Amino acid sequence: MDIARTPATPDGNPEMADAAYEPKAPPEIRRSDYAPFPWLVPTIRLEFELGLERTRVTARLNVERNPVAAVSPTIRLNGDGLDLVSLTCDGGEPEGRMMDGDDLLVTLSGDRHVLEIVTEIDPSANSQLMGLYASGGMLCTQCEAEGFRRITFFPDRPDVLSTYSVRMSGAKAQFPVLLCNGNRMDSGESADGGDHWAEWHDPWPKPSYLFALVAGDLVARSDSFTTMGGRDVELNVYVRDGDLDRTEHAMESLKRSMKWDEEVFGREYDLDLFNIVAVSDFNMGAMENKGLNIFNTKYVLADTETATDGDYDGIEGVIGHEYFHNWSGNRVTCRDWFQLSLKEGFTVLRDQLFSADMGSEPVKRIEDVRILRGVQFPEDSGPLAHPIRPDSYREISNFYTATVYNKGAEVIRMMRTMAGEEAFRGGTDLYFERHDGEAATCEDFVRAMEDGTGLDLEQFRLWYSQAGTPKVAATLSHDGDVATLKLTQTVPPTPGQPDKKPMPIPFRVALFDRKAGTHSGEQLLVLDRASAEFTFEGFAHKPVLSINRGFSAPVSIDRDVSREELVFLAARDDDPFARYEAMQELMTGYLVGSVSGDLDERESEAARGDIAEAMKAVVEDDQLDDLMRGELLMMPSQSYIGEQMLVADPGAIHAAREALKTDLGTRLGEALHRLYDRAAQVPFSLDAEAKGARKIKTLVLSYAAASDPAKAAELAASQYDRADNMTDRQGALMVLAGLDSAERTGRLLDFYNRYRGNALVIDKWFALQASSLHPQVVAHVEALRSHPDFNLRNPNRVRSLYMAFAANPAGFHAADGAGYRMIADLILELDPINAQTAARFVPSLGRWRRIEEKRAAMMRDALERIARAPKLSRDTFEQVTRSLG
């Protein structure tokens, strides 16, 4: 949101103010200052007279004193850029009123009152996409976290729960579909048929951030679901005309989610209707509004011609996530925004478990860890580090982070690991039973888990309050027939938290007999001190340690292990994640050593030979499915390699990684191409075998592009031309985009012309070029910024070009600083238009402390240039100032 505000004048009349409000540091909001709101709003009735450029909102609030809060003579009603038309209290003038910035303060002397507030807003001018806004001729809302205050004056905080009744009216030709939360109660139209209206009622009290409204020209795929209690639920997926044939997967994903949540968590849906609406202008992926989930089109629309396997998986996962929020977020919501991980961390875990059950459990686990390490670990070690339950914030939108979501999920997963699945289910049942209909806290969840599982989680609570990724050193020694595992943990200092206490860390471990290649069973160890030793008897020879199996704890491990042992684990470990980890560690160790100069020529050759040997074993292992084989053959990302170094040189890392890719592509060329030929024979389907085959083909092309670019260009062009699905076509084009070849130019043009009417696929076209390894990628992105299809006001299009570029180390970290300047220019241009989206680009520059000196200086310069800009939004201001330190 914009920071510029209209100041209050002595008589409280904002229209009398004529001085410009200069930006300043927004106030810091602290968790320790929380107090219950003095007033309850048990019911609210909203009437909307809808228009794209003028919408009138009449809000009727029944308010009463909160018996558990301090008495206050006024009620603060939050607002943001609203035009107040009228205000009455109990049918007449209120005793007193004044504006405090954008907020409306009303004096209330009694215990119960009825406030009627009329506001007017212009949805077409709302480029921030928060509150009620226009998108391609339709109206829709996004109210989390603080968007409802852009619709009407209201105590816009998550602990004020109200029952909503809504009447919507507007031109029938313009808004033939009128949707809101809850159940549809009644509808009708004017005598001449020009206008129509609809009444909606949500019987479940909810906070204002869960309010939703959609009005527009939409069509629906309809279906139904019968709950375990016998309730028949009408299901609809609403999209624009022309997109209906791409909604089947979304509908099936919704039904699978509903069934899974009943079977695994015992959660039954509680309304007669569940609607999903796809919107092309949306800041996030989707929103869980009660009974009316609003989705980015990216997470609804799919067919094999336009969507990749990853898109199909993403749709299923996000639809599951938002549906699961019906209980973990809606029926039990957050007391305040510091408790955001209460709903998001828990729901991310639920969607991860759902996706694992719907597909490949080991591959899903590896994908989740890759995201955690690629996004959250850098967050934990940088200037924006914060606990999963923060202590303070200036702009809540900045705390929708990987720490709150992904690390929050890992923390709850650790409870599940320690308790066991059955006891964990008992804990969640108790949590839902205790807090149904309440605004709860993270502490409420932990206490329910203690009571429901029997765990003592007193020390475990540190995971909620301490930031930073724990680092664990693991050393295995052997004497006689006893193996001794020594574990030592440290939690590094983070901003505001210089000293940390040891935290309980659950490790699943196994000790392999080197000769037999087997182990006698997996054990669960909990490291709850700074250092501890664990002994294992019955080993005539020193065993091989497999630790953190299944990634049982979100920590970084430094283990004393030889390359020989890593090759052994990469070939023999029966835990899929541990096997993947051994492969990653083999390659990462070599690359870090190569960049730092710690390996001489002989050691480098030996290391490359060991990696090739391990990869060859993976290629030839006929017990592996191709989905898992693809994960094992994948190289660690450049950003992950950099995270293993105190100071990273992006240019040197990129060169070393590409050199290793070239070496492996050359050594394993024949074996990889045989693998490609076999995969190419698998006919298209959406089953695991065919998805794995497509994954393998793209992976082989990427190795070929490094070792034999001409052959790779020919093979990729052939795959592109023959492709009968988007996964194969996009995979081929991704490889071609990084090559300087004639095949590249022709296929990029063909792709654009083929899909130029499809916004989501053109997003892919932008992203493929911005994320490519082409040496001229910076110039390509600069040219694409001027493309007629680029639109700075559409978050999907901005992310497709610039977020893809910011995540591309080869371009973003260009030696002359052009990448940094480009992202800084974008932030400054985008901030007045859409502050939420602009602020999300700042962390890419904020990693300057971990980058070599020359680039670090240019990154800091870019941040300082942003900081000097007048009237920065609260979102961007907070991110930039914290990044600069």
PDB file of C-alpha atoms in Angstrom, residues 11 41 79 95 113 122 145 198-199 212 214 310 318 349 365 407 415 422 485 503 572 604 606 629 632 645 768:
ATOM      1  CA  ASP A  11     -11.451  19.320  13.706  1.00  0.00           C
ATOM      2  CA  VAL A  41     -18.897  -6.894  15.856  1.00  0.00           C
ATOM      3  CA  GLY A  79      -9.779   2.728   6.441  1.00  0.00           C
ATOM      4  CA  GLU A  95     -21.664  11.575  19.749  1.00  0.00           C
ATOM      5  CA  HIS A 113     -24.835   0.271  18.982  1.00  0.00           C
ATOM      6  CA  ASP A 122     -13.226   3.381  -7.546  1.00  0.00           C
ATOM      7  CA  ALA A 145      -3.966  -9.161   5.160  1.00  0.00           C
ATOM      8  CA  ALA A 198     -28.193 -11.513  -5.016  1.00  0.00           C
ATOM      9  CA  GLU A 199     -28.251 -12.107  -1.254  1.00  0.00           C
ATOM     10  CA  ALA A 212     -14.725 -12.132  -0.684  1.00  0.00           C
ATOM     11  CA  VAL A 214     -16.752 -11.469  -7.289  1.00  0.00           C
ATOM     12  CA  GLY A 310       4.699 -29.021 -12.947  1.00  0.00           C
ATOM     13  CA  VAL A 318      -2.603 -25.022  -4.344  1.00  0.00           C
ATOM     14  CA  LEU A 349       2.276 -29.306   5.805  1.00  0.00           C
ATOM     15  CA  ARG A 365       9.747 -34.526  -0.237  1.00  0.00           C
ATOM     16  CA  LYS A 407       9.873 -23.499   7.764  1.00  0.00           C
ATOM     17  CA  MET A 415       6.254 -32.698  15.936  1.00  0.00           C
ATOM     18  CA  GLU A 422      -1.484 -41.652  14.958  1.00  0.00           C
ATOM     19  CA  LEU A 485      27.900 -40.666  16.767  1.00  0.00           C
ATOM     20  CA  MET A 503      16.791 -26.585  20.189  1.00  0.00           C
ATOM     21  CA  ARG A 572      22.838 -48.054  -1.787  1.00  0.00           C
ATOM     22  CA  SER A 604      39.635 -32.514  -8.879  1.00  0.00           C
ATOM     23  CA  ALA A 606      39.295 -37.937  -8.684  1.00  0.00           C
ATOM     24  CA  ARG A 629      16.047 -40.865 -11.252  1.00  0.00           C
ATOM     25  CA  LEU A 632      19.159 -37.939  -8.374  1.00  0.00           C
ATOM     26  CA  MET A 645      30.314 -20.515   1.272  1.00  0.00           C
ATOM     27  CA  LEU A 768      12.085 -18.994 -20.366  1.00  0.00           C
TER      28      LEU A 768
END
